[in-house]
Coordinates of C-alpha atoms in Angstrom, one line a residue:
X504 CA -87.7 -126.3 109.3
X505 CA -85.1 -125.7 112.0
X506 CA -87.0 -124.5 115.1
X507 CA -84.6 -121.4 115.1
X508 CA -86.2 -120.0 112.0
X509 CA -89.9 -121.6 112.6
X510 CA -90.8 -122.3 116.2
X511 CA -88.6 -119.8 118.7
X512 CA -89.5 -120.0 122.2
X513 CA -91.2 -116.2 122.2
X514 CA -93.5 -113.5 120.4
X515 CA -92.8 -110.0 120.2
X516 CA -94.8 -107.2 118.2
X517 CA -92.8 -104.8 116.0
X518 CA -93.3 -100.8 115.9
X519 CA -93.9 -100.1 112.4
X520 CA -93.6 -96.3 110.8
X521 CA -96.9 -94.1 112.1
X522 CA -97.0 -93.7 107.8
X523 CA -97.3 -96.9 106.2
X524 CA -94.7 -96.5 103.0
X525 CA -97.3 -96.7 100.8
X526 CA -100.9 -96.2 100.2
X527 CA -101.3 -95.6 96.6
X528 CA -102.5 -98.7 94.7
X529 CA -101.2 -97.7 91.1
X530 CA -97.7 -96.9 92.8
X531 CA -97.2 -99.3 95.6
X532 CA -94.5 -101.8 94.9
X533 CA -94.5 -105.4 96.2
X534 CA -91.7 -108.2 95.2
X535 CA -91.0 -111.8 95.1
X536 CA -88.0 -113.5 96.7
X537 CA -87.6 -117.3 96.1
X538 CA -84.9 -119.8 96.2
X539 CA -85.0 -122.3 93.6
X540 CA -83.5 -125.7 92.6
X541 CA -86.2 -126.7 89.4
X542 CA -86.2 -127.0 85.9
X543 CA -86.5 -124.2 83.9
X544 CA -89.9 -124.3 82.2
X545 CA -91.1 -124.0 86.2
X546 CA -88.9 -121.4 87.1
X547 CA -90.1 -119.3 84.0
X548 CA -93.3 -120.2 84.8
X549 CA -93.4 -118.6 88.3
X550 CA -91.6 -115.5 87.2
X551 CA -94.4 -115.9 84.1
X552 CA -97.0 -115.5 86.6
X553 CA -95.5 -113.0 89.4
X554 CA -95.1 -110.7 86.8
X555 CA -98.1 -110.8 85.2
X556 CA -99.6 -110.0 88.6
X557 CA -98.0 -107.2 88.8
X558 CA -94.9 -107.6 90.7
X559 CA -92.3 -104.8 90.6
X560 CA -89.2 -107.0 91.1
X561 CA -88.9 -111.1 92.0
X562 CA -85.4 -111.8 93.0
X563 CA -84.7 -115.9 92.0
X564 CA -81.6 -117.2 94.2
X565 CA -80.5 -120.3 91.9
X566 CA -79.5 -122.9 94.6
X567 CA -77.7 -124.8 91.6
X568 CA -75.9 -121.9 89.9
X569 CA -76.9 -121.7 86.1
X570 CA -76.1 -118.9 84.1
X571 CA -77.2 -119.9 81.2
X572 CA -81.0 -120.0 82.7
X573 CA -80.4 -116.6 84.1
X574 CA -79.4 -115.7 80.5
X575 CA -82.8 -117.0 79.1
X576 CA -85.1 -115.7 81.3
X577 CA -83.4 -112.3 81.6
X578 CA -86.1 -109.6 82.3
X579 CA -86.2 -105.8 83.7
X580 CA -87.9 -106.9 86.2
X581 CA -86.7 -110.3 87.8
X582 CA -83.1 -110.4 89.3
X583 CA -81.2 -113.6 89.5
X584 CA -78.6 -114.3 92.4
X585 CA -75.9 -117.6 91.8
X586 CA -75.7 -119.4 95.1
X587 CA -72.2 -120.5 94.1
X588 CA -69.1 -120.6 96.8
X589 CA -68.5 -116.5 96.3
X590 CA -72.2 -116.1 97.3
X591 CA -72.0 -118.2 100.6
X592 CA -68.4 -116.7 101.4
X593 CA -70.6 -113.9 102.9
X594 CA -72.9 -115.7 104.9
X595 CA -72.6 -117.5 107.9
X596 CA -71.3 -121.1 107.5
X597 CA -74.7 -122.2 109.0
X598 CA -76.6 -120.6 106.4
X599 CA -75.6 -123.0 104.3
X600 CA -76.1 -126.3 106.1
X601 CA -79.9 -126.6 105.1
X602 CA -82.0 -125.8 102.1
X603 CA -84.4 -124.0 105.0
X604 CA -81.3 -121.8 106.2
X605 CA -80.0 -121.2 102.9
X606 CA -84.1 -120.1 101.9
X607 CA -84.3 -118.6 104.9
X608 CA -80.6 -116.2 104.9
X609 CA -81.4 -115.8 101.2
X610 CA -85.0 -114.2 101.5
X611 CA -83.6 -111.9 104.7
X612 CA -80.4 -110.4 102.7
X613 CA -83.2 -109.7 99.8
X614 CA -85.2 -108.1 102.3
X615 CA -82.7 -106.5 104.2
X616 CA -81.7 -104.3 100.9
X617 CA -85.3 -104.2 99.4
X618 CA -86.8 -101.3 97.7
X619 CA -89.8 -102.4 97.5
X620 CA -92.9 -101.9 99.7
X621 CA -94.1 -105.1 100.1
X622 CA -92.0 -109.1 100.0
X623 CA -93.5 -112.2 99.6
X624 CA -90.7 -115.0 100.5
X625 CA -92.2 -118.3 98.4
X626 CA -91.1 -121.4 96.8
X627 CA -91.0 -122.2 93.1
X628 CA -94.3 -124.5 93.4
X629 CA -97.1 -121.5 95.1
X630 CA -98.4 -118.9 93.3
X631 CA -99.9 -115.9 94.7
X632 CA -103.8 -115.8 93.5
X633 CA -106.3 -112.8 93.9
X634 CA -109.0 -111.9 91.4
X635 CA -107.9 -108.4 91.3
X636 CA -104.5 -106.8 92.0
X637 CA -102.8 -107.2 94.8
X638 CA -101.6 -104.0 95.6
X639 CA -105.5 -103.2 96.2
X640 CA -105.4 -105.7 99.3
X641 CA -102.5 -104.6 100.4
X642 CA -102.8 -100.9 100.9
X643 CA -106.1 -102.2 103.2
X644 CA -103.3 -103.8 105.5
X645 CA -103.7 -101.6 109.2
X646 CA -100.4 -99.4 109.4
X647 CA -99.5 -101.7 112.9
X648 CA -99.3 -104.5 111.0
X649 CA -96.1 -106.0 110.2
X650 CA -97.0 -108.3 107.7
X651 CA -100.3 -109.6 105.6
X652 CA -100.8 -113.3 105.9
X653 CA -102.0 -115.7 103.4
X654 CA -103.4 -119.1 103.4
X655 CA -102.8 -121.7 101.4
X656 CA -104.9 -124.0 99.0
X657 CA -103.5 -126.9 98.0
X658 CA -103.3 -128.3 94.1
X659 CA -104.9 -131.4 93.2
X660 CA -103.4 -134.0 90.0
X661 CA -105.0 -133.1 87.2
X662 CA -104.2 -133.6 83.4
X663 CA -102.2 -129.9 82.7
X664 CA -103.0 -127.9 85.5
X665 CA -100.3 -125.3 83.9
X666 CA -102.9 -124.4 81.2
X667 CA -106.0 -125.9 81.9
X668 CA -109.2 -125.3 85.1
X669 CA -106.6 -126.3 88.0
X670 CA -108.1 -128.0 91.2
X671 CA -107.4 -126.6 94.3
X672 CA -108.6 -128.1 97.5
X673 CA -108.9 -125.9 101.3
X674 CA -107.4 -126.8 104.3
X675 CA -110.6 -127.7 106.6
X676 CA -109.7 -125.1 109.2
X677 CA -109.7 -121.9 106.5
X678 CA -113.1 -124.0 105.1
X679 CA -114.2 -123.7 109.3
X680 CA -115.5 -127.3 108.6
X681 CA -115.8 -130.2 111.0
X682 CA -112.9 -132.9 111.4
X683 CA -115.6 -136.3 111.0
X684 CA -115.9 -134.3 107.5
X685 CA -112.5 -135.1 106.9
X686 CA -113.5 -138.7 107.0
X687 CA -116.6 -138.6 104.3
X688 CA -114.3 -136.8 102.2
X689 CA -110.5 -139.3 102.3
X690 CA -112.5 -142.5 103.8
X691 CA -108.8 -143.9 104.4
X692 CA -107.0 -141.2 105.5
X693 CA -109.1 -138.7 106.8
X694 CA -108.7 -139.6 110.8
X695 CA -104.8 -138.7 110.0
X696 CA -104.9 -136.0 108.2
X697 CA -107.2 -133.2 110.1
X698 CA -106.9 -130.6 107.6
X699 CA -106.8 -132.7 104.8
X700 CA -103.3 -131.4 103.1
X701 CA -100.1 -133.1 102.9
X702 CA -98.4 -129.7 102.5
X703 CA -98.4 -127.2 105.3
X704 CA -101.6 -125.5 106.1
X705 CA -99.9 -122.6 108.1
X706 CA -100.2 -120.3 105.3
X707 CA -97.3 -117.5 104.5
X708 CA -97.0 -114.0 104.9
X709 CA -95.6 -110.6 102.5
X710 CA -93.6 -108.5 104.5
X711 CA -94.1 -105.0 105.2
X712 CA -90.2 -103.6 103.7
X713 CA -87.9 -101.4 106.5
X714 CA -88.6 -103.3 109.8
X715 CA -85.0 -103.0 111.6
X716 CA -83.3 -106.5 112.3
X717 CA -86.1 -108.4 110.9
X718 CA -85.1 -112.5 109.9
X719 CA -87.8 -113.7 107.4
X720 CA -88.2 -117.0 107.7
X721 CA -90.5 -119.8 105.6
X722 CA -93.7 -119.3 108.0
X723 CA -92.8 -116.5 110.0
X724 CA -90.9 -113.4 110.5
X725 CA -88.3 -112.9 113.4
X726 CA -87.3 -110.4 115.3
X727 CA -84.1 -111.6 117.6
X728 CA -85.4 -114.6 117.8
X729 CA -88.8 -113.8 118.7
X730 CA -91.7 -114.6 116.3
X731 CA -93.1 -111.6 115.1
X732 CA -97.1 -111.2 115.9
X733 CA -98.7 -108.4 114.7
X734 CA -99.7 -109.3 111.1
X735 CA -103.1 -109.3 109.4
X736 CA -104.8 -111.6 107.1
X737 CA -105.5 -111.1 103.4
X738 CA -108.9 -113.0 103.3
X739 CA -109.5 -112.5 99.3
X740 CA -105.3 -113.6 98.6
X741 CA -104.8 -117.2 98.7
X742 CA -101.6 -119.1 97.5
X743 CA -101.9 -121.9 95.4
X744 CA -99.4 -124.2 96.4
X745 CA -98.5 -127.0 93.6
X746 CA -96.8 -129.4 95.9
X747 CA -97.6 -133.0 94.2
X748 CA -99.7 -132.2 91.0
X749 CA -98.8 -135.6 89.4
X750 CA -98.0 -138.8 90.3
X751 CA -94.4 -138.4 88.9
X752 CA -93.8 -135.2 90.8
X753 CA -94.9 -136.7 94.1
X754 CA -92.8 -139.5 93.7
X755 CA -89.7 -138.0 92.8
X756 CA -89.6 -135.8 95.7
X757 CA -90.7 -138.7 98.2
X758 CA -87.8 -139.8 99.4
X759 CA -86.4 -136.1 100.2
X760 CA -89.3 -134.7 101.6
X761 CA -89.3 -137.8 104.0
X762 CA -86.0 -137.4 105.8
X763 CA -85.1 -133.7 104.7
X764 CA -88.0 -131.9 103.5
X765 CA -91.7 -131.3 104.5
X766 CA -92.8 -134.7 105.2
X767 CA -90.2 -135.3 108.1
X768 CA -90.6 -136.1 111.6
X769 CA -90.8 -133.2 113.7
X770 CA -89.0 -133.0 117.2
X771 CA -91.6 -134.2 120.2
X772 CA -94.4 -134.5 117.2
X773 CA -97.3 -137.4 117.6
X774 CA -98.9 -139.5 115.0
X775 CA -98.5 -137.5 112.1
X776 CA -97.9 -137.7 108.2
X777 CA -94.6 -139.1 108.1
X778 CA -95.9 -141.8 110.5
X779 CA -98.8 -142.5 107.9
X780 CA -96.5 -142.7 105.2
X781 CA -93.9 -145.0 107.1
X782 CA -97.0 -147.6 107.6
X783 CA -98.2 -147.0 104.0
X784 CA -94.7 -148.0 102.3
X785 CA -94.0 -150.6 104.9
X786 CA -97.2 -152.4 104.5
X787 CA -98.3 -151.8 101.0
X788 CA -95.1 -150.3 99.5
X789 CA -95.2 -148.4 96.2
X790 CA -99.0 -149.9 95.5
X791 CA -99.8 -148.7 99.0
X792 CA -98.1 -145.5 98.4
X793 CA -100.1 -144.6 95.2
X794 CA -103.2 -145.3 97.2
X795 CA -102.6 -142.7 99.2
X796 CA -101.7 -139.8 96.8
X797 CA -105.1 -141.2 94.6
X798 CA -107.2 -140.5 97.8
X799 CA -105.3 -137.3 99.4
X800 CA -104.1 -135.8 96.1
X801 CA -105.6 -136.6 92.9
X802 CA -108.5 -134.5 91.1
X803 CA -110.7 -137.5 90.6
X804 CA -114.5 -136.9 89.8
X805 CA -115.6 -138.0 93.3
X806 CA -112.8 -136.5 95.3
X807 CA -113.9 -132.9 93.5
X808 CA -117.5 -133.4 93.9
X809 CA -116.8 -134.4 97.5
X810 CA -114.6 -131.1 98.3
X811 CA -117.2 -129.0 96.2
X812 CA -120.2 -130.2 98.4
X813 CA -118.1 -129.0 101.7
X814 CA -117.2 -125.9 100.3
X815 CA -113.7 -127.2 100.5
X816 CA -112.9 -126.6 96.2
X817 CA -111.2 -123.8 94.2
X818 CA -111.0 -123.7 90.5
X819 CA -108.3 -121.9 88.7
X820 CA -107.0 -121.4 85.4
X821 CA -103.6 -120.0 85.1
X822 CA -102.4 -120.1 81.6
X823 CA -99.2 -120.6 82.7
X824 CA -97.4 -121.4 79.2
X825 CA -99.3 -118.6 77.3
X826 CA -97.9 -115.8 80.1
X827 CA -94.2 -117.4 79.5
X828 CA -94.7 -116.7 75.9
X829 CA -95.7 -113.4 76.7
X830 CA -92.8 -112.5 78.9
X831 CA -90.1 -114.8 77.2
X832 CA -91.2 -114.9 73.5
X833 CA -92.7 -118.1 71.9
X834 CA -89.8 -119.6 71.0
X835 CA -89.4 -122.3 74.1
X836 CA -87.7 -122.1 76.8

C-alpha cells in the first residue's frame, strides 16, 4: 500500500456528532464498498453473503468493467460502478496508477455520498462474520468513536470451504499467545512469521458515515493526511479473510502479490515474508514453494489440531453457494 493512504507521518482524532446517527438496531443501516477484479461465482458469493447479513446496500466497483455481470447479479440492494475511462475521467490521474489508489479513491467517493450509517471498505476475498447481527455491535460503538475495528482470521485450504466447516486460523497477537508458540505450531517457518499469517494481521475498520474530509483507506481512515485514531474494537466481529484457500489460488496470485500486491517488499522493512519467499523459490523453487503454503496455509489434521490446542482455530460454515441461490435463483451464475 502506498504510505500516503497507509502509513502518514501523523495521528489526529476526529469530532464526531454529540448524537451518534443511529442507535436503533432494527433500523440502523451499514454498507459494503469493495473494488473487484474476480470471477463471478466469487463476486456473487460476497454480495451472497453481505446480504444475507443484513447489509442495506454493497456498492461493487468492477475494476474490469462487465456489464453483463452487473446484469446477472442485479439486486435492490447491491449497486454496481464500471471503472471504465468515463469513471476515472473524474478522478485524479493518480487515483488510477495503483489497484490500492484506485480501492482506495473508489471506497472514499462511496463514502463521501453514503446514506448509510455504517461502511465497511473490503476486498472480494473477507467476509464479515458475527454470530448475531451486526448492527447489535455496532450501535455498542462509543459516540467518540470514528470507526469500529475488526480483526482478521485467516482461511486455511480445505476441500470446499464455500459450503463446507471452513478453517480459520488467529493471528497470535489477537490469540495474546507467545512467539516460541509460533514455532511448535509451523516448525519451518514459525521464527519468520510472528503472527503466523501470510495476509495482513492489522485488521480493518467500518466507518462511522458523515465525518467531513474523511479518505478511507485499506487499513486506515485519513483525515488530511493524518491517520485517524479514535476508533473502537468490535471484539465479537471478526473478518474471515480467504486469501490462499487452495493451492491453485495461491499460486495464481504469487507472482502479483510478490512485486505489486501484499507480499511485496516494504520501504526500510527487515527480514520479512517476501524475503522468506525469495529464499523459498530460489532454493527449492515451486517444490520449495508448496512446502511452504502446506505448512503456513493448508488445513491438514496436524496443523488444525495444533492451532486448536493454542486456542488459535475458528470453524465456520458459510454456505456460500446455497445463499447465492437464494439471492440469485438456482439457475447458476
Amino acid at each position: 500500500m502506498a504510505a500516503d493512504i497507509e502509513k502518514p507521518a501523523t495521528r489526529t482524532t476526529v469530532v464526531t456528532p454529540s448524537t451518534p446517527a443511529q442507535t436503533d438496531p432494527d433500523t440502523l443501516r451499514w454498507g459494503v464498498v469493495s473494488t473487484i477484479k474476480a470471477p463471478a461465482m466469487n463476486v456473487a458469493r460476497f454480495i451472497a453473503w453481505h446480504l444475507d447479513m443484513g447489509a442495506a446496500e454493497i456498492v461493487i466497483h468492477l475494476d474490469e468493467p462487465d456489464t453483463k455481470l452487473a446484469e446477472r447479479l442485479a439486486h435492490p440492494k447491491v449497486r454496481f460502478v464500471q471503472c471504465d475511462d468515463a469513471h476515472w475521467a473524474q478522478a485524479p490521474e493518480k487515483a488510477r496508477e495503483t489497484h490500492q489508489l484506485r480501492q482506495a479513491y473508489n471506497a472514499t467517493h462511496t463514502y463521501n455520498r453514503s446514506k448509510m450509517d455504517w461502511l465497511c471498505h473490503i476486498d472480494v476475498d473477507e467476509f464479515l462474520l458475527t454470530a448475531e447481527p451486526l448492527a447489535h455491535h455496532l450501535i455498542t460503538v462509543p459516540n467518540d468513536a470514528a470507526f469500529a475495528r475488526i480483526t482478521p482470521i485467516e482461511m486455511l485450504a480445505s476441500d470446499d470451504p464455500w459450503n463446507k466447516p471452513a478453517y480459520f486460523k488467529r493471528a497470535r497477537k489477537h490469540a495474546k499467545r507467545k512467539k516460541h508458540e509460533m514455532r511448535l505450531i509451523y516448525p519451518t517457518f514459525g521464527n519468520f512469521l510472528p503472527d503466523g499469517f501470510i495476509s495482513y494481521a492489522g485488521g480493518k475498520n467500518i466507518a462511522r458515515v458523515g465525518l467531513p474530509n474523511v479518505r478511507i483507506g485499506i487499513h486506515a481512515m485519513l483525515q488530511k493526511g493524518a491517520k485517524i485514531i479514535n476508533g473502537h474494537a468490535l471484539p465479537d466481529v471478526v473478518i474471515g479473510h480467504a486469501h490462499a484457500p487452495s493451492w491453485d489460488v495461491f499460486k495464481r496470485h504469487f507472482d502479483y502479490r510478490m512485486s505489486k500486491g501484499s507480499y511485496r517488499k516494504k520501504t526500510n522493512e527487515t527480514m520479512a515474508l517476501n524475503d522468506v519467499l525469495n529464499v523459498v523459490t530460489e532454493e527449492d523453487g515451486d517444490a520449495g514453494l508448496r512446502a511452504f503454503f502446506d505448512e503456513m496455509c493448508l488445513a491438514s489434521t496436524e496443523r488444525l489440531d495444533l492451532l486448536a490446542a493454542h486456542d488459535m482455530l475458528v470453524t465456520w460454515t458459510l454456505d456460500l453457494d446455497e445463499k447465492v441461490a437464494r439471492q440469485f435463483g438456482s439457475s447458476g451464475i
